[in-house]
PDB file of C-alpha atoms in Angstrom:
ATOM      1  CA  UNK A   1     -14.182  11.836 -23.333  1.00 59.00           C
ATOM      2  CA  UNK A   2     -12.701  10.232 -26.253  1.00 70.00           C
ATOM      3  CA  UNK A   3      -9.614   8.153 -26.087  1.00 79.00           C
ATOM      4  CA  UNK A   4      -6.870   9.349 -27.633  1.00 85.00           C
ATOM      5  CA  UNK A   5      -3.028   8.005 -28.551  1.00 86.00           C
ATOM      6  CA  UNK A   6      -1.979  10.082 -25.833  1.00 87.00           C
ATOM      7  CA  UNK A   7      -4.280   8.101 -23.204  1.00 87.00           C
ATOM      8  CA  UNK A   8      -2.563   4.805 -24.694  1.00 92.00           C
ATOM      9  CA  UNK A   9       0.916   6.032 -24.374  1.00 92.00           C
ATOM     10  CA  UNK A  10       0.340   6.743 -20.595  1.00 93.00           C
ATOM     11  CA  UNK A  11      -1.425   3.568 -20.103  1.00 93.00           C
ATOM     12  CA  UNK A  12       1.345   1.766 -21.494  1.00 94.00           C
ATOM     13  CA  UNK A  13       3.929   4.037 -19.546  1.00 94.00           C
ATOM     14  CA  UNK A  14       1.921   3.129 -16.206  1.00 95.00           C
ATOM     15  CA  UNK A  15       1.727  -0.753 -17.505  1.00 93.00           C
ATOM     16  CA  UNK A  16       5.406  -1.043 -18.117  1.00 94.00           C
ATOM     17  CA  UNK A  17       6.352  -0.639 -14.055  1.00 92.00           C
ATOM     18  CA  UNK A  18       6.265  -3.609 -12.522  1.00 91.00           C
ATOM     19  CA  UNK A  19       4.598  -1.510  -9.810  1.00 93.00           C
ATOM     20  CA  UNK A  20       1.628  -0.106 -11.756  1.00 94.00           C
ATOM     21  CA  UNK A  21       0.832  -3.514 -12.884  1.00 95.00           C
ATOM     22  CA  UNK A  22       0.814  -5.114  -9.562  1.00 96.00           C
ATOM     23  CA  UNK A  23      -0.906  -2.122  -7.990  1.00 96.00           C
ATOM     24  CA  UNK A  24      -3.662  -2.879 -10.658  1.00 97.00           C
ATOM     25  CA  UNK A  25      -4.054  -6.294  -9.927  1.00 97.00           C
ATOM     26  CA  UNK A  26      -4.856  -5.410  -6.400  1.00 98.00           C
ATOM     27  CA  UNK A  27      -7.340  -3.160  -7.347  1.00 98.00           C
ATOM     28  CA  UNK A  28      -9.080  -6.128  -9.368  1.00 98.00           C
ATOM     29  CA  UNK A  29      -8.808  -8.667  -6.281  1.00 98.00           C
ATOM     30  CA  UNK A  30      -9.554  -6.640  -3.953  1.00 98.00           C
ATOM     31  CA  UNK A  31     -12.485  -5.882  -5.862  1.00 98.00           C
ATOM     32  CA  UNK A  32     -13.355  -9.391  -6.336  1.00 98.00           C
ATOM     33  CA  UNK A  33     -12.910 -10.102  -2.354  1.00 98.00           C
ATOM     34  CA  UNK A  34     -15.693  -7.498  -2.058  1.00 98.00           C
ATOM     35  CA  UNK A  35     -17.888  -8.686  -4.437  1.00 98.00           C
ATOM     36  CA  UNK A  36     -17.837 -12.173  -3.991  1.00 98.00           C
ATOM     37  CA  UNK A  37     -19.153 -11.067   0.049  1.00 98.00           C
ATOM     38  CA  UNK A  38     -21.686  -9.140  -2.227  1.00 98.00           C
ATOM     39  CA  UNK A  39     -23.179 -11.900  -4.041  1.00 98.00           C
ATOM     40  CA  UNK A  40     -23.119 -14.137  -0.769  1.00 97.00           C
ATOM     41  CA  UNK A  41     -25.143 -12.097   1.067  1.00 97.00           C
ATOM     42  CA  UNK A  42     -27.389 -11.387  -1.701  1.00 97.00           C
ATOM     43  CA  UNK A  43     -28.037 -15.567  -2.152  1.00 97.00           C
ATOM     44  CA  UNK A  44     -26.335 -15.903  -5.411  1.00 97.00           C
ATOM     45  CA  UNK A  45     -24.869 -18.933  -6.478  1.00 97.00           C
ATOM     46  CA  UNK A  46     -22.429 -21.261  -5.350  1.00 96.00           C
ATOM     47  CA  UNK A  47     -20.780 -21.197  -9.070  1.00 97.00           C
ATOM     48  CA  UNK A  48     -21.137 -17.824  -9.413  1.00 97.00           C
ATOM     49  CA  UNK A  49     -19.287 -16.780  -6.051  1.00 98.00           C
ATOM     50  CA  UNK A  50     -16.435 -19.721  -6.599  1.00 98.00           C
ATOM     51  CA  UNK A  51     -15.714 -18.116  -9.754  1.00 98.00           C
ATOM     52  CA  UNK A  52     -14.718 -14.372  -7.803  1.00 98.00           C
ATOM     53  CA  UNK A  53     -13.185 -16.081  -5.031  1.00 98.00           C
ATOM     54  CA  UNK A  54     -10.850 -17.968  -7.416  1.00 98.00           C
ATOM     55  CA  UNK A  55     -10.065 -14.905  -9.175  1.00 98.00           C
ATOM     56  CA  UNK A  56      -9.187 -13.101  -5.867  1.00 97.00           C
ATOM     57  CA  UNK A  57      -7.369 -15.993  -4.964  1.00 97.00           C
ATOM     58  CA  UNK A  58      -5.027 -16.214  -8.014  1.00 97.00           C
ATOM     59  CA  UNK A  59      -4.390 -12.881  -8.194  1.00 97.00           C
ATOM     60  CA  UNK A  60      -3.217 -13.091  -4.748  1.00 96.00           C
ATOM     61  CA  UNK A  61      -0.644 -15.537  -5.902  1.00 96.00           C
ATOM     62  CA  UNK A  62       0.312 -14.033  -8.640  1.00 95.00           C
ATOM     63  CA  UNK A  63       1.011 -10.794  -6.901  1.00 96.00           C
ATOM     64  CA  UNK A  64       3.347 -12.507  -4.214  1.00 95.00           C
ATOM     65  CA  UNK A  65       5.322 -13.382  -7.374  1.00 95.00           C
ATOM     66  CA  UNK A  66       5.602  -9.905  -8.729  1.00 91.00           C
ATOM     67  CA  UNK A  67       7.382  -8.985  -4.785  1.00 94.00           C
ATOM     68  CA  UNK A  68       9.169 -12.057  -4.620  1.00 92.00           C
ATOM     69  CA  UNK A  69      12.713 -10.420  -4.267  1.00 92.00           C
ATOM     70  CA  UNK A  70      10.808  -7.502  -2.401  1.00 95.00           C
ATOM     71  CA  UNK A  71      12.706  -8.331   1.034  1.00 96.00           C
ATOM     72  CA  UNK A  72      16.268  -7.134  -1.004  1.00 96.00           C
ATOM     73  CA  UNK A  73      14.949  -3.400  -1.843  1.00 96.00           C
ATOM     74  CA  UNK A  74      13.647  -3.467   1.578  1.00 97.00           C
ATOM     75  CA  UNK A  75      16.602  -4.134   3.149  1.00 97.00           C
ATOM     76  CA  UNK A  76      18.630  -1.709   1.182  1.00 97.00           C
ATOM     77  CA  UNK A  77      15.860   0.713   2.504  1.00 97.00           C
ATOM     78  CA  UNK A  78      16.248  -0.256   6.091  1.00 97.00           C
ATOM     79  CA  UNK A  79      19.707   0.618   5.901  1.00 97.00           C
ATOM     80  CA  UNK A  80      19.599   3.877   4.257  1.00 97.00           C
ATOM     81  CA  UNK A  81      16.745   5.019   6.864  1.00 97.00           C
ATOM     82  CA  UNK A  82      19.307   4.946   9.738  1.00 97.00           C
ATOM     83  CA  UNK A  83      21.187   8.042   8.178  1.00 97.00           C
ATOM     84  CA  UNK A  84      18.395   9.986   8.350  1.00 97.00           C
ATOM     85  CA  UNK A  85      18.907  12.736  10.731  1.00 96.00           C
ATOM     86  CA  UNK A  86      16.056  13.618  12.581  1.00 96.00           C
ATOM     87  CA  UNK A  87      15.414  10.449  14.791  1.00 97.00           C
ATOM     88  CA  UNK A  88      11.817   9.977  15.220  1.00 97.00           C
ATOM     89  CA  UNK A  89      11.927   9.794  11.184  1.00 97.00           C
ATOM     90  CA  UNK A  90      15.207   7.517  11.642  1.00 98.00           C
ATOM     91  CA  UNK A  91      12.794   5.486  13.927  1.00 98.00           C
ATOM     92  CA  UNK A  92      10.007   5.131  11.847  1.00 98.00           C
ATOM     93  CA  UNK A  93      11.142   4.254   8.979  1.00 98.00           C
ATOM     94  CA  UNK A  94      13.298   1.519  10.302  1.00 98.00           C
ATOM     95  CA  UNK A  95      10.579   0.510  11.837  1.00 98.00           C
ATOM     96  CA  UNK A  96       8.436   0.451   8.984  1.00 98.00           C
ATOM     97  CA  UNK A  97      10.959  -0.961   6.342  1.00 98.00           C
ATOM     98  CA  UNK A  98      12.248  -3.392   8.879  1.00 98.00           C
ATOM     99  CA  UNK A  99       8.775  -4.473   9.420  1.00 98.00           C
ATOM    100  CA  UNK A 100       8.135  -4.748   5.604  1.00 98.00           C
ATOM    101  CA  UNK A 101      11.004  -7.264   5.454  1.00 98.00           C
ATOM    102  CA  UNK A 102       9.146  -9.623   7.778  1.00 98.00           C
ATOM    103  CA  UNK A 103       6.486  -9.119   6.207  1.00 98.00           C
ATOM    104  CA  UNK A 104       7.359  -9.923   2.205  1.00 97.00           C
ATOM    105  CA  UNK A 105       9.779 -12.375   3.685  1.00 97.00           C
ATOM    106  CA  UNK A 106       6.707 -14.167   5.306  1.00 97.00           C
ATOM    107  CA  UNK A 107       4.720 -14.173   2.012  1.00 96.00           C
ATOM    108  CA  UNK A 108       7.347 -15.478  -0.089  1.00 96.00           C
ATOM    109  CA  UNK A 109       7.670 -18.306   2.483  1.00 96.00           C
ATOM    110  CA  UNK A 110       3.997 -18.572   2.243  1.00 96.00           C
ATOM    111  CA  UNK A 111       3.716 -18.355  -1.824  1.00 96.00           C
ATOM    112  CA  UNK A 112       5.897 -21.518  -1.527  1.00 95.00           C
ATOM    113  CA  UNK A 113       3.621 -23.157   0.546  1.00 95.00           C
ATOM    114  CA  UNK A 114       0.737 -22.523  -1.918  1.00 94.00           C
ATOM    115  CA  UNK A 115       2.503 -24.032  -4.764  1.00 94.00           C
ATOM    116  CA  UNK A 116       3.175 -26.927  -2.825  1.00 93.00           C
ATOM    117  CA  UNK A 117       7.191 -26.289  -3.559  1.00 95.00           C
ATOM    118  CA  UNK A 118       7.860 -26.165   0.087  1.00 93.00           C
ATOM    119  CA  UNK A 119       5.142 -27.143   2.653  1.00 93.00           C
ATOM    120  CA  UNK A 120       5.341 -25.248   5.801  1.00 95.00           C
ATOM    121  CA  UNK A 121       4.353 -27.052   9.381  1.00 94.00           C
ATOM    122  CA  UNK A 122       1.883 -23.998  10.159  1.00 95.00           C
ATOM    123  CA  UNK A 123       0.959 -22.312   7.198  1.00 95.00           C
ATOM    124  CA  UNK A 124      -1.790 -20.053   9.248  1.00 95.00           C
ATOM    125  CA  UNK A 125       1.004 -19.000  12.099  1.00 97.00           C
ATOM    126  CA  UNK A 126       3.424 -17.848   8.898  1.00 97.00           C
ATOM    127  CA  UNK A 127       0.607 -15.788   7.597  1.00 96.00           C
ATOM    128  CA  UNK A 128      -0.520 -14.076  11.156  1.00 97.00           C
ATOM    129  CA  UNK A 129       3.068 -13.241  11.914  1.00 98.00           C
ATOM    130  CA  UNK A 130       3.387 -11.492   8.003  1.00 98.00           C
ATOM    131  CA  UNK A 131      -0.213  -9.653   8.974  1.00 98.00           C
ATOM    132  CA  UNK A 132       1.534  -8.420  12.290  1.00 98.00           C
ATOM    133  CA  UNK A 133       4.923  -6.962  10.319  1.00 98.00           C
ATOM    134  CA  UNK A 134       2.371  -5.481   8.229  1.00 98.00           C
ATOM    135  CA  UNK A 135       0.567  -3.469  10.988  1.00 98.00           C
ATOM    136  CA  UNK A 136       3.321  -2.796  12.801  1.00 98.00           C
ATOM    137  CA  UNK A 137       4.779  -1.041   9.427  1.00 98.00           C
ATOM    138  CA  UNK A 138       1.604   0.692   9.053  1.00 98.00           C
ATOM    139  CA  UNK A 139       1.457   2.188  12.459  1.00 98.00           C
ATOM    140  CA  UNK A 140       4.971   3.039  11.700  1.00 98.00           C
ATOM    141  CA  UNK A 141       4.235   4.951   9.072  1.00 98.00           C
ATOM    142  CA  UNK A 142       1.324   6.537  10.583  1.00 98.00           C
ATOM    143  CA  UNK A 143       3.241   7.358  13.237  1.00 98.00           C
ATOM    144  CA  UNK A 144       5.911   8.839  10.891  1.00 98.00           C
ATOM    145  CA  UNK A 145       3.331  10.252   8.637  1.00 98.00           C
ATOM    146  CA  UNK A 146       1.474  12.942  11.403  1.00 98.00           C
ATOM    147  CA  UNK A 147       4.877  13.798  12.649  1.00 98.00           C
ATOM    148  CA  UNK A 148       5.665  15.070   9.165  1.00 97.00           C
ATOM    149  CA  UNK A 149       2.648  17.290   9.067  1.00 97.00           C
ATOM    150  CA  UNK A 150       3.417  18.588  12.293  1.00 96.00           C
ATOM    151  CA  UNK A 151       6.916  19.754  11.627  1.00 95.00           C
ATOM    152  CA  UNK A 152       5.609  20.577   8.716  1.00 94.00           C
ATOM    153  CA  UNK A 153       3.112  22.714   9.915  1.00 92.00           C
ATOM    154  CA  UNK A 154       5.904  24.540  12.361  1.00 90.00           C
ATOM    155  CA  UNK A 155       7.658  25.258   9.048  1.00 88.00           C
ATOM    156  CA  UNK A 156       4.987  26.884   7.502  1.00 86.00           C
ATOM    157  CA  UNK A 157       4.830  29.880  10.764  1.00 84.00           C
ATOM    158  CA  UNK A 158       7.926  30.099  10.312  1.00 81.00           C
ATOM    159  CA  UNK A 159       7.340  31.356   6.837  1.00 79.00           C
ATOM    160  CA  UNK A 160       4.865  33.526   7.782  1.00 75.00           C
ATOM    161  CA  UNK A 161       7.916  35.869   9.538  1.00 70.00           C
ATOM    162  CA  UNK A 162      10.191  35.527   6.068  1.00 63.00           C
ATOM    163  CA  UNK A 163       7.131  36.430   4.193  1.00 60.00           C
ATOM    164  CA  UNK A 164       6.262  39.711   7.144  1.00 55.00           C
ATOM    165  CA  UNK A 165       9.986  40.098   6.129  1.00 54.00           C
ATOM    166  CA  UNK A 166       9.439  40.390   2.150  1.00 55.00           C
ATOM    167  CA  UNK A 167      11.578  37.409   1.677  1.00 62.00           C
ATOM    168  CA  UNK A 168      11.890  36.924  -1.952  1.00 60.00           C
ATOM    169  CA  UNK A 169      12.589  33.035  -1.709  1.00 67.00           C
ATOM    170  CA  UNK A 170       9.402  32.511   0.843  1.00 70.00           C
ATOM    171  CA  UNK A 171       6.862  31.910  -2.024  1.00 74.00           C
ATOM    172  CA  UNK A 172       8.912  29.263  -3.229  1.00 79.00           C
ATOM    173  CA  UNK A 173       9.069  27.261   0.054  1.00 82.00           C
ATOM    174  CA  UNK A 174       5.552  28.445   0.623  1.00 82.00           C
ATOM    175  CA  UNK A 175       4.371  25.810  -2.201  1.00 84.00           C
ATOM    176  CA  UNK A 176       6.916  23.640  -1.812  1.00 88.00           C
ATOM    177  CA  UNK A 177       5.749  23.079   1.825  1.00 91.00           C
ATOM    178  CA  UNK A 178       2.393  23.046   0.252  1.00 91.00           C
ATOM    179  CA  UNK A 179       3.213  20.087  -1.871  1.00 93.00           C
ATOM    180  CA  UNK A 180       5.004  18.477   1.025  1.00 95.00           C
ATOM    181  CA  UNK A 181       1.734  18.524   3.461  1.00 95.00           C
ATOM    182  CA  UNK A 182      -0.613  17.633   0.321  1.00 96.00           C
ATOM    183  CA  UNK A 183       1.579  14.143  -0.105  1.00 96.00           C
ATOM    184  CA  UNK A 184       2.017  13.553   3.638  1.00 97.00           C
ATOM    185  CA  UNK A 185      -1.906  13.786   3.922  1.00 97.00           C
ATOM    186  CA  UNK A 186      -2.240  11.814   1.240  1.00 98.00           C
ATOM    187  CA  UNK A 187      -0.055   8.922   2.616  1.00 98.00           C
ATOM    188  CA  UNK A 188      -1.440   9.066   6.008  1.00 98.00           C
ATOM    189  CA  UNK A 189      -5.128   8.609   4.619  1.00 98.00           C
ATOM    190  CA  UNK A 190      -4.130   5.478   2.564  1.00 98.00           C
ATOM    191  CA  UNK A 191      -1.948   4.218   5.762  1.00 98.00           C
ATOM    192  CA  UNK A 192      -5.304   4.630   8.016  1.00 98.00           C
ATOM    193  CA  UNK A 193      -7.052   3.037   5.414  1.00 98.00           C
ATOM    194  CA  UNK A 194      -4.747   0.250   4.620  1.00 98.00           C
ATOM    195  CA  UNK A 195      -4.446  -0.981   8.017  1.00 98.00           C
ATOM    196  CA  UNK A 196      -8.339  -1.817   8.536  1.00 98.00           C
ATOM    197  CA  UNK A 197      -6.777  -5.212   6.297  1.00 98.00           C
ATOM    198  CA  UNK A 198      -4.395  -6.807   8.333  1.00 98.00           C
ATOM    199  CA  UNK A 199      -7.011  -5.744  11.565  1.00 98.00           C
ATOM    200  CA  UNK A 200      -9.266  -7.183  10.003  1.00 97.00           C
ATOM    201  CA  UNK A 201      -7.228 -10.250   8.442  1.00 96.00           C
ATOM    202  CA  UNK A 202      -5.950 -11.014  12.225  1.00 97.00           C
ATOM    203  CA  UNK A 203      -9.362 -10.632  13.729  1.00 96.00           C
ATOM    204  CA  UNK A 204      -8.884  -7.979  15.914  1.00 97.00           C
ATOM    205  CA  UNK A 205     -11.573  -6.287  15.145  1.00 96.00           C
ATOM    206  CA  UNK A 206     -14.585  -7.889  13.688  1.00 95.00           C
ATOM    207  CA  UNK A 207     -14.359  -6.587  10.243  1.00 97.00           C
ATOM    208  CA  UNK A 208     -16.003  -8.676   7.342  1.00 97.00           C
ATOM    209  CA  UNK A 209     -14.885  -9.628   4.046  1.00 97.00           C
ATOM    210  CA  UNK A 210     -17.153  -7.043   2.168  1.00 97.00           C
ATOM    211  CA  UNK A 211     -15.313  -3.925   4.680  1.00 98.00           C
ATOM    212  CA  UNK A 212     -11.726  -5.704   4.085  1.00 98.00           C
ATOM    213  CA  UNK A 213     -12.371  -5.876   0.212  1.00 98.00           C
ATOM    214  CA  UNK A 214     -13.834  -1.952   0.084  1.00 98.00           C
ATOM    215  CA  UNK A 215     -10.598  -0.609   1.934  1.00 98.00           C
ATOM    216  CA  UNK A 216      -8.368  -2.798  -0.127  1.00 98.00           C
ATOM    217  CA  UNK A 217     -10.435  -0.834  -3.454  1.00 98.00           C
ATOM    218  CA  UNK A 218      -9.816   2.388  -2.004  1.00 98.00           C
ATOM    219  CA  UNK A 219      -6.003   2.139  -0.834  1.00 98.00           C
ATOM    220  CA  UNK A 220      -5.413  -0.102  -4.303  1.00 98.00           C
ATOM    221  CA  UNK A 221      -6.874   3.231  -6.156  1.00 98.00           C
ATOM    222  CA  UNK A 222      -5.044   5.479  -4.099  1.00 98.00           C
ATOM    223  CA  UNK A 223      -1.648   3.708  -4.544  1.00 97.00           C
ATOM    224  CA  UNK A 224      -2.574   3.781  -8.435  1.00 97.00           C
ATOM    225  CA  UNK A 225      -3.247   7.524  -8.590  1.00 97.00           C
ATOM    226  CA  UNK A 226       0.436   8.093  -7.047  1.00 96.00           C
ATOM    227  CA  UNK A 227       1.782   5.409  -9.007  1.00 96.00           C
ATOM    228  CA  UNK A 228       0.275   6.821 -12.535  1.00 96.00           C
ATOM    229  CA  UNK A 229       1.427  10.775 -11.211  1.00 94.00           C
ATOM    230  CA  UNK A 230       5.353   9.012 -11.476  1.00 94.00           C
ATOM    231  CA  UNK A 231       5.273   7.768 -14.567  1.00 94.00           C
ATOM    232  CA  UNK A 232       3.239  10.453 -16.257  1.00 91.00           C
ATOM    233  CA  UNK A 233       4.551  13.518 -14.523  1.00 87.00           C
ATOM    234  CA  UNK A 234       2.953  16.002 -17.270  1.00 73.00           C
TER     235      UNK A 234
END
């Protein structure tokens, strides 16, 4: 397929959000985690696997500066979570942007650490705690995430009786309910996904750096794909 102006247009609409770019960035050390584990196993050189671990490592960095003032928007979202009315939602999502606080507050604490602006006493036990917010907010969301689909679900027979009833307005929420369950889904699978990393990064389960690099690809991808669908709605 050939490129076109139009593909360069929505490139450059994706690339302008800070979020697209850092999303992309992940994608590419995430990738680099993986194949630097590649060449390892498959008795490449020293040289050659430095040179992917360095860029994994850098991107890393500079990706902690792109969400340095994360914690503030997380906070704000904390707070506006509590109004929510239904409270296992009002739960969750506390729960999950509380937990995302910790978690960005811990890497910025950790970023300064890196670039030797602030040295930290335990560098490793600041990391482990930010791996911890970041599972619990996972499981929060998970948690959040299959509730969704359930009520979701009860919505949907319910709209079986409008539509018995020749309710004119029941196509409507038929596909808007449709579009609700497609993105819940969606989220869930990258949340199931995404949390193999921080397991893995805590040691929890034995997962290596090859399995931690391939879910990192797939939930980097994933949080692309939505990322690209908001800037180029058409």
């Amino acid at each position: 397929m050939a490129i076109t102006e139009a593909h360069i247009t929505a490139f450059n609409k994706y690339l302008n959000v800070t979020n697209g770019r850092e999303k992309l960035c992940r994608l590419v050390q995430y990738f680099a985690r993986f194949y630097a584990f590649y060449l390892l196993k498959q008795g490449a050189s020293k040289e050659t696997i430095q040179r992917w671990v360095n860029l994994k490592s850098h991107l890393a960095i500079g990706r902690k500066f792109f969400r340095l003032l994360k914690p503030v928007e997380l906070a704000q979202s904390s707070v506006k979570s509590l109004a929510l009315a239904d409270p296992v939602l009002r739960a969750t999502q506390f729960v999950k942007f509380a937990s995302n606080f910790f978690y960005f507050t811990s890497e910025a604490f950790s970023l300064l650490d890196t670039i030797n602006f602030y040295k930290l006493s335990d560098a490793k036990k600041v990391s482990d705690f930010g791996l911890k917010c970041w599972f619990v907010s996972l499981s929060a969301s998970i948690i959040s995430g299959l509730y969704q689909l359930k009520q979701l679900r009860v919505r949907a027979e319910a709209l079986k009786s409008e539509k018995a009833a020749a309710n004119a307005d029941a196509k409507v929420e038929e596909n808007k309910l449709i579009k609700e369950e497609q993105a819940a889904t969606y989220q869930l699978c990258q949340d199931v996904v995404d949390i193999c990393i921080p397991i893995g990064g805590l040691k929890w389960l034995n997962l290596n750096e090859g399995q931690i690099g391939i879910a990192g690809i797939i939930t980097s991808a994933m949080a692309m794909n939505t990322q690209w669908k908001k800037t180029n709605p058409n």
